[in-house]
CSV table of C-alpha atoms and ligand atoms in Angstrom, one decimal:
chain,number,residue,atom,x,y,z
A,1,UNK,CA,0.0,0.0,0.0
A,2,UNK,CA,1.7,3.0,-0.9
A,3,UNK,CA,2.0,5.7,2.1
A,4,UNK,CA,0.0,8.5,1.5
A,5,UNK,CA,-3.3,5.7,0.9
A,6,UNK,CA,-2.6,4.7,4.1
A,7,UNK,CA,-5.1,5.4,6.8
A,8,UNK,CA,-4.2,8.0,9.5
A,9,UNK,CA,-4.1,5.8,12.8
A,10,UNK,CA,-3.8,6.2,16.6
A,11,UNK,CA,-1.2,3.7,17.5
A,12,UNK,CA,-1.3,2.0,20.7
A,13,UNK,CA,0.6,4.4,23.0
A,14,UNK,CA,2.8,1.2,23.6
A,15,UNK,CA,4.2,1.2,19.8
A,16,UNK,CA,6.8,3.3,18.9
A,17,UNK,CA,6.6,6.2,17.0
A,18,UNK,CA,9.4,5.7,13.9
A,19,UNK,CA,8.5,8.3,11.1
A,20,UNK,CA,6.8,11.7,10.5
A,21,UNK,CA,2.7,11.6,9.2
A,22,UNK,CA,2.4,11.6,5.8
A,23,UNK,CA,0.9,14.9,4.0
A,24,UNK,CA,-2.3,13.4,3.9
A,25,UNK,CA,-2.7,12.6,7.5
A,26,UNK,CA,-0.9,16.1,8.5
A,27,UNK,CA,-3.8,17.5,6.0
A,28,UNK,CA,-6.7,15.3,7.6
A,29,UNK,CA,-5.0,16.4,11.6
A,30,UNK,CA,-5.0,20.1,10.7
A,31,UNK,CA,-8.5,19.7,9.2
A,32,UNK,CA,-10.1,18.0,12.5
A,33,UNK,CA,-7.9,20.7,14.7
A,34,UNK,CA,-9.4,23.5,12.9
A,35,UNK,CA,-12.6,22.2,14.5
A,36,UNK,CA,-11.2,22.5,18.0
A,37,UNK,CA,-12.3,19.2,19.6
A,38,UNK,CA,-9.8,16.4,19.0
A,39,UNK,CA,-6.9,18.5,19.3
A,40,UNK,CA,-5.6,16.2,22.3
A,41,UNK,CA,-6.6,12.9,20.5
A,42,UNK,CA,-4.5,13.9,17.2
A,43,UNK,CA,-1.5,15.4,19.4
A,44,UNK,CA,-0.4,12.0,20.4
A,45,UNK,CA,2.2,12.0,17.3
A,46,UNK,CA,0.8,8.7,16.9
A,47,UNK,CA,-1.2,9.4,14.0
A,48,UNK,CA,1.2,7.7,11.9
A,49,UNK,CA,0.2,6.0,9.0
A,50,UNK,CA,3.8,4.1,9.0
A,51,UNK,CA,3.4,2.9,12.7
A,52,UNK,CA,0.0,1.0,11.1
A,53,UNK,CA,1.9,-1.0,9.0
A,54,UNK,CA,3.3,-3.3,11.7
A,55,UNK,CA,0.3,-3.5,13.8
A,56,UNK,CA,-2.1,-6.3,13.6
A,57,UNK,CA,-5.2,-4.5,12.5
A,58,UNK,CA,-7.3,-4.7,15.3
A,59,UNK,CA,-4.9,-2.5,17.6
A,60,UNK,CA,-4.8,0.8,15.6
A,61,UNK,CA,-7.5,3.0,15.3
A,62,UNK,CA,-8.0,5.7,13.3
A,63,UNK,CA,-9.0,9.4,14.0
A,64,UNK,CA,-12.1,8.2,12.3
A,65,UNK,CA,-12.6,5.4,14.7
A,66,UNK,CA,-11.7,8.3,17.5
A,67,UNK,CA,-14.4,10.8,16.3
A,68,UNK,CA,-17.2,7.8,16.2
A,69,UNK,CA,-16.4,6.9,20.3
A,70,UNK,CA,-16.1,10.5,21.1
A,71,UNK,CA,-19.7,11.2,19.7
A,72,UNK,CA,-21.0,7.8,20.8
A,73,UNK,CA,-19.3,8.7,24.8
A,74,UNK,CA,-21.3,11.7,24.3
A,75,UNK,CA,-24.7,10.1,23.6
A,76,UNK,CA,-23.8,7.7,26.7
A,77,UNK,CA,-23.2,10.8,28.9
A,78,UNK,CA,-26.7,12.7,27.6
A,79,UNK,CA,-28.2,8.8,28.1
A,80,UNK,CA,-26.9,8.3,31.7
A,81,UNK,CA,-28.5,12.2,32.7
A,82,UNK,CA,-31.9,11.1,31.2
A,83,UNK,CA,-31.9,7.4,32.6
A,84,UNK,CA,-30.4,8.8,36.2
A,85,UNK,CA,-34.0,11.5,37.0
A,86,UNK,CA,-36.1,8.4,35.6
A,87,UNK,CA,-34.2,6.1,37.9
A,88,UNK,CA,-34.7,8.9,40.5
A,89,UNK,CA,-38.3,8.9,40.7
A,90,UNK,CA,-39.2,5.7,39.1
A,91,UNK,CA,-36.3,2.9,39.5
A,92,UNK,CA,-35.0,1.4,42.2
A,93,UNK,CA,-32.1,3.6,44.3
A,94,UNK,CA,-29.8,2.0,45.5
A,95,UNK,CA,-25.6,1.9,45.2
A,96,UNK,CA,-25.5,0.9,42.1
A,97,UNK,CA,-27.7,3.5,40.6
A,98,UNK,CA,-27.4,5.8,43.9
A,99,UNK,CA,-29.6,9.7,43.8
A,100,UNK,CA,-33.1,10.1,44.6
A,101,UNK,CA,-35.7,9.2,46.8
A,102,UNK,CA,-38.3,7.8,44.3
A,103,UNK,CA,-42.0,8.9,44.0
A,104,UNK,CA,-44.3,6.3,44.6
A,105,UNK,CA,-47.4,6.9,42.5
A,106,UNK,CA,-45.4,7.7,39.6
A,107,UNK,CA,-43.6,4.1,40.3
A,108,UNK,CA,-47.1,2.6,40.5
A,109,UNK,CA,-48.3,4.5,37.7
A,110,UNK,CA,-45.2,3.1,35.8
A,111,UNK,CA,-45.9,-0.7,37.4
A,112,UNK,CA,-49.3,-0.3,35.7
A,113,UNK,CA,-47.4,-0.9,32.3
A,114,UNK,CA,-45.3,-4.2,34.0
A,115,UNK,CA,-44.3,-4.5,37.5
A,116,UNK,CA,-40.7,-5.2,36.6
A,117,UNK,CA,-40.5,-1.3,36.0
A,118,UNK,CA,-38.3,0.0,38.8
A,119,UNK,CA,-36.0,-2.7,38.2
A,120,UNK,CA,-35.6,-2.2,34.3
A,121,UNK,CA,-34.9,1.2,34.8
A,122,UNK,CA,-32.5,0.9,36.8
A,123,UNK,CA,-30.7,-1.6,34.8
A,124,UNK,CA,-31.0,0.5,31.8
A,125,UNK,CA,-29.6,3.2,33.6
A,126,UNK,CA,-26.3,1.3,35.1
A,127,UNK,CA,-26.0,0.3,31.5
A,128,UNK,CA,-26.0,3.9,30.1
A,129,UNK,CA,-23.4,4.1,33.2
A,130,UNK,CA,-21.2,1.9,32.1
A,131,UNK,CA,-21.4,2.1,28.4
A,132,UNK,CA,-20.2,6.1,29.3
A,133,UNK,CA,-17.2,5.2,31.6
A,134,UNK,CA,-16.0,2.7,29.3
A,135,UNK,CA,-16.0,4.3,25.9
A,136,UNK,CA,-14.3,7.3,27.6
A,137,UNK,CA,-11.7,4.8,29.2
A,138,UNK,CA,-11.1,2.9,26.0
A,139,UNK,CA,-10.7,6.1,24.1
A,140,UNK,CA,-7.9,7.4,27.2
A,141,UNK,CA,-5.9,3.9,26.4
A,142,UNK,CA,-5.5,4.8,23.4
A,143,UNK,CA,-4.2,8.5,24.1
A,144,UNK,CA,-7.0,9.8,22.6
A,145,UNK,CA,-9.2,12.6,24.4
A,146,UNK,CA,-12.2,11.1,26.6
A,147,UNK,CA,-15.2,13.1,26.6
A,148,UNK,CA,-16.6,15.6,29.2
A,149,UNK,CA,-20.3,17.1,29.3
A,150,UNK,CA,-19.9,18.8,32.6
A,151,UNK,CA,-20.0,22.3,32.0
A,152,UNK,CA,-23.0,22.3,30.0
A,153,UNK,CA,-24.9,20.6,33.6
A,154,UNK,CA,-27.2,23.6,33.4
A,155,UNK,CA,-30.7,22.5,33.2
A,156,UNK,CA,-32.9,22.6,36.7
A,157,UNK,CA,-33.8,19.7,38.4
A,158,UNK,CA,-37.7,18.5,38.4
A,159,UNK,CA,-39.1,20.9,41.5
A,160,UNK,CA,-41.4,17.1,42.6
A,161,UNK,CA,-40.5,14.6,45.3
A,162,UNK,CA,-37.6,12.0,44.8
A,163,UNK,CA,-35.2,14.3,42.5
A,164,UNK,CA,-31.9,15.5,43.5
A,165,UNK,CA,-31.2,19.2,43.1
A,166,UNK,CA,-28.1,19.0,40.7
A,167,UNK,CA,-28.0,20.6,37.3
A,168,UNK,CA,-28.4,18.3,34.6
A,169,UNK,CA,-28.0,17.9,30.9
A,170,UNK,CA,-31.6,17.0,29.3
A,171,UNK,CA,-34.9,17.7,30.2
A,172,UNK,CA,-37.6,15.7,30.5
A,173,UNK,CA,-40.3,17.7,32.0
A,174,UNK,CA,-41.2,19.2,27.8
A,175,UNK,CA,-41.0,16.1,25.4
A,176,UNK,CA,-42.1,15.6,21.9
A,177,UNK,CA,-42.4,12.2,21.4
A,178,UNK,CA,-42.0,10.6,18.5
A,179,UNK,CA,-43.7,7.5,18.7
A,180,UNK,CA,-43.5,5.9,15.2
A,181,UNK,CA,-40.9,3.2,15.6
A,182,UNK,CA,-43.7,1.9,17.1
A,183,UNK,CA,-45.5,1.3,13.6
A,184,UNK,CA,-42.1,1.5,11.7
A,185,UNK,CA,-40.9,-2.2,13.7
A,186,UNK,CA,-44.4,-3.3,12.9
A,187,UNK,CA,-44.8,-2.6,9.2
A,188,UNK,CA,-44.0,-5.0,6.7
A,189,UNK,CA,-43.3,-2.9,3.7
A,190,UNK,CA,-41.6,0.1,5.2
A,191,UNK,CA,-38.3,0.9,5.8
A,192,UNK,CA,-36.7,4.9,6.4
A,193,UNK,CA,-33.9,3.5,4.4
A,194,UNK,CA,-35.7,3.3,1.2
A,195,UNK,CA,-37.7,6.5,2.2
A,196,UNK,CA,-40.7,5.0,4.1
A,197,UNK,CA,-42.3,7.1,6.7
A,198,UNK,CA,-44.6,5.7,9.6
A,199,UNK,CA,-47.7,7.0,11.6
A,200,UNK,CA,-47.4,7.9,15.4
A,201,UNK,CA,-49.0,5.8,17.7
A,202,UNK,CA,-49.5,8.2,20.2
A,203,UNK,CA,-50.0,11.9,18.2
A,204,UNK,CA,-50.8,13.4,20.9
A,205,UNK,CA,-47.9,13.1,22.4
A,206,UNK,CA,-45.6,13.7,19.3
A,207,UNK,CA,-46.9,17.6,19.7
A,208,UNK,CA,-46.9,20.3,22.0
A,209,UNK,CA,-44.5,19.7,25.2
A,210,UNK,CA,-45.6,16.6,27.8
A,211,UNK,CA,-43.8,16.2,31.0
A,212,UNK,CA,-42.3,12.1,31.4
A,213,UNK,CA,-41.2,12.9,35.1
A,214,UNK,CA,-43.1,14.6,37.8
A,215,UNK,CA,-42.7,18.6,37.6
A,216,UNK,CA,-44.0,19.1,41.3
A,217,UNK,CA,-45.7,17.7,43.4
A,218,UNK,CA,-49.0,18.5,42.1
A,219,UNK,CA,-48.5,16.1,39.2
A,220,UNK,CA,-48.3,13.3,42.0
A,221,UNK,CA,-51.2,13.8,43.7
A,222,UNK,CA,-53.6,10.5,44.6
A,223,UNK,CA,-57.3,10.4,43.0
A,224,UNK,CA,-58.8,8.8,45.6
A,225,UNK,CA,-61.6,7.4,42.8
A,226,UNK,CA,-59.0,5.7,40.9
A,227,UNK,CA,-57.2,2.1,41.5
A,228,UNK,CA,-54.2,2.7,43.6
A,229,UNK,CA,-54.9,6.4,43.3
A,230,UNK,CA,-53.4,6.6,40.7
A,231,UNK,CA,-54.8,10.1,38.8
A,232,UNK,CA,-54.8,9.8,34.7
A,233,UNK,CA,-52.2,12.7,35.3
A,234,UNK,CA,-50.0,10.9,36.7
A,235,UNK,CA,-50.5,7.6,34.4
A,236,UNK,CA,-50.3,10.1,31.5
A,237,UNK,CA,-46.7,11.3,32.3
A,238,UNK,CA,-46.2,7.5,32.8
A,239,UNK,CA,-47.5,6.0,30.0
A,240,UNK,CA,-45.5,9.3,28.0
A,241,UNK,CA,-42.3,7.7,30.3
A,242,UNK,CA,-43.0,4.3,29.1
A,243,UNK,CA,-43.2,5.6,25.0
A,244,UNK,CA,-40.0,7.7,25.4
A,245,UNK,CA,-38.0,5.1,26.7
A,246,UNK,CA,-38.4,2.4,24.0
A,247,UNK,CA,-37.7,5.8,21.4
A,248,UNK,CA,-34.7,6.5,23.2
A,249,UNK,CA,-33.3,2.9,22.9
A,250,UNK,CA,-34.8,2.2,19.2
A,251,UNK,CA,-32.2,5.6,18.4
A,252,UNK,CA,-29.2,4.1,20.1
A,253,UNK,CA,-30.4,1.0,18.2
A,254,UNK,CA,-29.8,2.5,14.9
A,255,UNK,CA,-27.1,5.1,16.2
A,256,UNK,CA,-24.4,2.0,16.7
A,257,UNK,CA,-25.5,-0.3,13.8
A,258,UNK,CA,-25.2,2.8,11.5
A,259,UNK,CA,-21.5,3.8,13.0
A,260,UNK,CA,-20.4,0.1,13.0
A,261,UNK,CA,-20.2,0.4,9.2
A,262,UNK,CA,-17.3,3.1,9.3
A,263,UNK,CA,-15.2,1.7,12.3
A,264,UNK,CA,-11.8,0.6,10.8
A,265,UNK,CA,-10.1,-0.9,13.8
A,266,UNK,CA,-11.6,-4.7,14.0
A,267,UNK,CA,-11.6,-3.7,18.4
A,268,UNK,CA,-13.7,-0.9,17.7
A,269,UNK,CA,-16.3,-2.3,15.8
A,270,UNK,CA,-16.3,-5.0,18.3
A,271,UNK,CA,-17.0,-2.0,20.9
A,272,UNK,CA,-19.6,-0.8,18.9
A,273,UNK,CA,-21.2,-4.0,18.2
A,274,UNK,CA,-21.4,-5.3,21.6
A,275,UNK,CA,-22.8,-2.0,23.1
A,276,UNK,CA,-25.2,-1.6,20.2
A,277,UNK,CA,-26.5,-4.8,20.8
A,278,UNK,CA,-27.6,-4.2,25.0
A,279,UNK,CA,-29.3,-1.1,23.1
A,280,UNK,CA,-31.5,-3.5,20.9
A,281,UNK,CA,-31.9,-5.5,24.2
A,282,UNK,CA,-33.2,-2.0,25.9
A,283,UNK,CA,-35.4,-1.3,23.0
A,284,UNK,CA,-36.9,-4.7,23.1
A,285,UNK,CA,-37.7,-4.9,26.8
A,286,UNK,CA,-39.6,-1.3,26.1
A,287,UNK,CA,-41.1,-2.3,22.7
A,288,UNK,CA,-42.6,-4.4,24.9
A,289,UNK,CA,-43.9,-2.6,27.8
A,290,UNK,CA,-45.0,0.5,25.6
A,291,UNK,CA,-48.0,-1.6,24.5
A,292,UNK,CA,-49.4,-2.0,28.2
A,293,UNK,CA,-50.0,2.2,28.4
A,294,UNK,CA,-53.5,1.9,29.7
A,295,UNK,CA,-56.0,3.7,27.5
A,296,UNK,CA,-57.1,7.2,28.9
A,297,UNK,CA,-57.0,11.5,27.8
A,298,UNK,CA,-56.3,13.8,30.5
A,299,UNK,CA,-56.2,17.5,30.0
A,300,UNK,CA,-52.5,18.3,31.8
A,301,UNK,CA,-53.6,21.3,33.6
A,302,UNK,CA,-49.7,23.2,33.2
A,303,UNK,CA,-49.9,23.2,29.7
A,304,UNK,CA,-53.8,23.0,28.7
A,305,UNK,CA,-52.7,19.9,26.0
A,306,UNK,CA,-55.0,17.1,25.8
A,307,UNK,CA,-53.0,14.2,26.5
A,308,UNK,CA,-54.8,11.0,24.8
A,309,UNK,CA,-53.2,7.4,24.8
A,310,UNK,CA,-55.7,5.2,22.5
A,311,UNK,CA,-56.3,1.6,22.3
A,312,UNK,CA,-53.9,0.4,20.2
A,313,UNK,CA,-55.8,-2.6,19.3
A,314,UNK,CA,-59.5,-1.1,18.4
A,315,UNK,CA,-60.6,0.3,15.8
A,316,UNK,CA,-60.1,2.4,13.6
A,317,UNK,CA,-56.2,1.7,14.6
A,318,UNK,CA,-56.2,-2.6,15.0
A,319,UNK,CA,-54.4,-4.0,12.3
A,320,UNK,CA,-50.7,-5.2,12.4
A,321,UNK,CA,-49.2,-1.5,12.5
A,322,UNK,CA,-50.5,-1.3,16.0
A,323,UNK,CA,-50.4,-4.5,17.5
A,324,UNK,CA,-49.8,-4.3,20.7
A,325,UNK,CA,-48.1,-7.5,21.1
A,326,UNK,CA,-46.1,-7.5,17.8
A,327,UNK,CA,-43.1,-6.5,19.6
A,328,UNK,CA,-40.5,-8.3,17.4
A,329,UNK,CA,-39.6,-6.3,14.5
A,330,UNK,CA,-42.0,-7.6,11.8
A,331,UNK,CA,-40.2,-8.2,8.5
A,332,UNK,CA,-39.7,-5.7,5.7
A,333,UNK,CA,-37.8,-4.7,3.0
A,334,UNK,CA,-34.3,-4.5,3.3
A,335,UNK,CA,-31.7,-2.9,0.8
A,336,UNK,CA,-33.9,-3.7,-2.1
A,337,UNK,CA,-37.5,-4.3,-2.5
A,338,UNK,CA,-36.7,-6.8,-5.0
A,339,UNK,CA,-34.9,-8.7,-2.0
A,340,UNK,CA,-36.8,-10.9,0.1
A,341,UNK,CA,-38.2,-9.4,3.2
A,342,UNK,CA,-36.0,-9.5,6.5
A,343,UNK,CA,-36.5,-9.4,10.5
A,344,UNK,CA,-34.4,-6.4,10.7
A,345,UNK,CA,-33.6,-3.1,13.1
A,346,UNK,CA,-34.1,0.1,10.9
A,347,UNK,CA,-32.8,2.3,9.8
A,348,UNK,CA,-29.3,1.9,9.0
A,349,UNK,CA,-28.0,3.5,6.6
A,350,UNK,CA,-24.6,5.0,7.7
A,351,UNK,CA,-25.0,9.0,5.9
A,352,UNK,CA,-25.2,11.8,8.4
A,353,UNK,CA,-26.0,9.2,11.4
A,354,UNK,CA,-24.4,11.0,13.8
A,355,UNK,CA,-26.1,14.8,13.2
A,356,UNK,CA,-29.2,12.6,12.4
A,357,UNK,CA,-29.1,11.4,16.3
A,358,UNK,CA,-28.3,14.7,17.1
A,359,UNK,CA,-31.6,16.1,15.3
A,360,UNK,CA,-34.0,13.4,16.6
A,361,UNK,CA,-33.0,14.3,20.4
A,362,UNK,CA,-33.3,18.2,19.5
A,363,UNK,CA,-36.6,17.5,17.8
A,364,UNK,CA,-37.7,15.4,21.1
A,365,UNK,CA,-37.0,18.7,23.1
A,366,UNK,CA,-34.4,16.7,25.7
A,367,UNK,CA,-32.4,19.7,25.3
A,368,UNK,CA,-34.8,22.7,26.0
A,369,UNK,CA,-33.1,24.9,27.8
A,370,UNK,CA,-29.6,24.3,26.4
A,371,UNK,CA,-27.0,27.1,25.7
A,372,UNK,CA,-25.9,27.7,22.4
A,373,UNK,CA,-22.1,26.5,23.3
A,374,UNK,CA,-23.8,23.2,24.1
A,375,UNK,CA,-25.6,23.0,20.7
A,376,UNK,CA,-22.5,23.8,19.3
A,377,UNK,CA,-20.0,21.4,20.9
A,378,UNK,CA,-22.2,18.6,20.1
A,379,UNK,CA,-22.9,19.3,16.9
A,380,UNK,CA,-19.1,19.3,15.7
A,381,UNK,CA,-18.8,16.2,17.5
A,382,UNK,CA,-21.5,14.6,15.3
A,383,UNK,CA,-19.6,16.3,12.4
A,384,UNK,CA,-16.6,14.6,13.2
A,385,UNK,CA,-18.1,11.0,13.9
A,386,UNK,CA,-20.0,11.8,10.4
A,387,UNK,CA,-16.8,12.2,8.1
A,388,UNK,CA,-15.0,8.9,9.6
A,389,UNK,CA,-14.9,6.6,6.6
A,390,UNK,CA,-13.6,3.0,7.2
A,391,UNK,CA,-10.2,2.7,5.6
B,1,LIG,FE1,-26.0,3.2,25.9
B,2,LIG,FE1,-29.4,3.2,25.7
């Protein structure tokens, strides 16, 4: 392979440096510099598209390979602040998943939809934990820079029983919903890769701004004339919890089998294809649960909406689309309609993936509140994961 084809790397830190980069990879640094985020990563001197050539392939990685973990450590950290206030109010508290005091109508209200809840919430959130710490780890043993979301810990806390008072990064007190992977995984002839688009199974949620978490205590408080006291207020921001959840995980579904496709180094597409796949096992477990939402409209008195969770399975929405219980992905067309239909996750096609993430948690509203420098940092992240190509 002649030098200047050669893919720019990061080296193990072990390996020794022997040559200067090649004009290509001194173009491609300076490029990615200019953008102000990597800098650290692509100061190692490592970047050396020499070093690579007496490196079994699975140990180098490539400032491609860097800018996809950087942007997926990122979508962990905004993950683990979104999982953490449900786990607050609506998981179980303890030292694995320590903060918060719970709220216990809003955990009934939740083990309406399975009473496994509390526990599946937490989980999911030591997951997000985990996934966060490692990716950020993994990208440190490799010199490059880890990622770090603390200065942009700005948004308030819910004001309701069972938060802690810390700033955090998303919001979940004025979510737009999109609900329609619910009928996307059901159909059997659609697919966003070949430029299908799906129905919401909830619309009223998917407009206007719905809380997922208690606000205050007022949207906790019992209705005596209701089983468990449970008010329809309080099973509405639940049953909005329970839909959010399995959108959050179908996205990091997607999000890692689109990314996968560019990784060069053989160890990080192994990273990326075992963390991708607990995110299909998150979305599964809420694919599932999603369909228990009790039917029920409530007007929320904060923001005047009418918040209406139908039955999925009566007219004039029964039919396969809205089976409740059809919560493996139904077949559809893959690639090429003229291909045979395939049990598949969807989408992934790898273009824009990263700022396409990016978008779909914008356009859910997890970030109302943000400062521009936030929008800003995370955005040229998503950039950066977006130009890696697989060498
Ligand atoms: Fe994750
Ligand atoms: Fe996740």
């Amino acid at each position: 392979m002649a030098r200047e084809n050669l893919p720019a790397t990061i080296a193990d830190p072990s390996a020794k440096e022997q040559q200067s980069p090649s004009q290509s990879d001194v173009k491609r640094r300076s490029f990615l510099k200019g953008l102000g985020v990597v800098g650290a990563a692509l100061s190692t001197g490592s970047l050396l598209a020499t070093t690579a050539e007496g490196q079994p392939r699975g140990s180098i990685i490539t400032v491609g390979d860097v800018s996809i973990l950087r942007f997926l450590a990122a979508a962990e950290i905004l993950e683990t602040d979104l999982w953490q206030q449900y786990n607050e109010f609506g998981g179980i508290q303890d030292s694995e998943v320590p903060g918060g005091s719970g709220s216990r109508l809003y955990t009934k209200a939740l083990e309406v939809l399975d009473g496994d809840m509390p526990q599946y919430i937490h989980d999911n959130t030591e997951d997000e934990m985990t996934h966060e710490l490692f990716i950020n780890a993994y990208l440190m043993s490799k010199g490059a820079e880890p990622v770090n979301l603390d200065q942009f810990r700005t948004l308030p806390s819910s004001q309701a029983t069972g938060a802690q008072q810390i700033g955090r990064l998303t919001n979940l007190m004025q979510l737009s919903v999109d609900t329609t992977w619910f009928t996307r995984y059901r159909s059997r002839t659609g697919n966003p890769d070949l430029g299908d688009t799906f129905p919401q199974a909830i619309p009223s949620i998917a407009m206007g701004q719905h809380p997922a978490i208690p606000r205050t205590d007022d949207d906790v408080q019992p209705d005596p004339s209701k089983p468990h006291h449970i008010s329809d207020l309080t099973q509405a921001i639940a049953n909005t919890a329970g839909f959010h959840f399995a959108t959050i995980e179908q996205g990091g579904t997607s999000l890692y089998a689109m990314l996968a496709q560019r990784a060069t180094s053989l160890e990080v597409l192994r990273i990326v294809l075992s963390i991708g796949g607990t995110e299909i096992c998150h979305f599964q477990t809420w694919s599932d649960k999603a369909g228990n939402a009790p039917t029920l409209s409530v007007v929320d008195p904060v923001t005047g909406l009418t918040v209406t969770f139908p039955d999925l399975n009566s007219p004039p929405l029964d039919g396969e689309d809205f089976q409740t219980n059809l919560i493996m992905p139904e077949p559809t067309a893959f690639l090429n309609r003229k291909l045979p239909a395939c049990s598949i996750i969807r989408p992934t096609k790898t273009k824009g993936a990263a700022m396409g993430a990016l978008k779909a948690l914008t356009d859910d509203g997890l970030f109302i509140g943000q400062s521009p420098a936030f929008f800003k940092f995370m955005r040229t992240l998503a950039i950066e994961a977006d130009l890696a190509v697989r060498q």
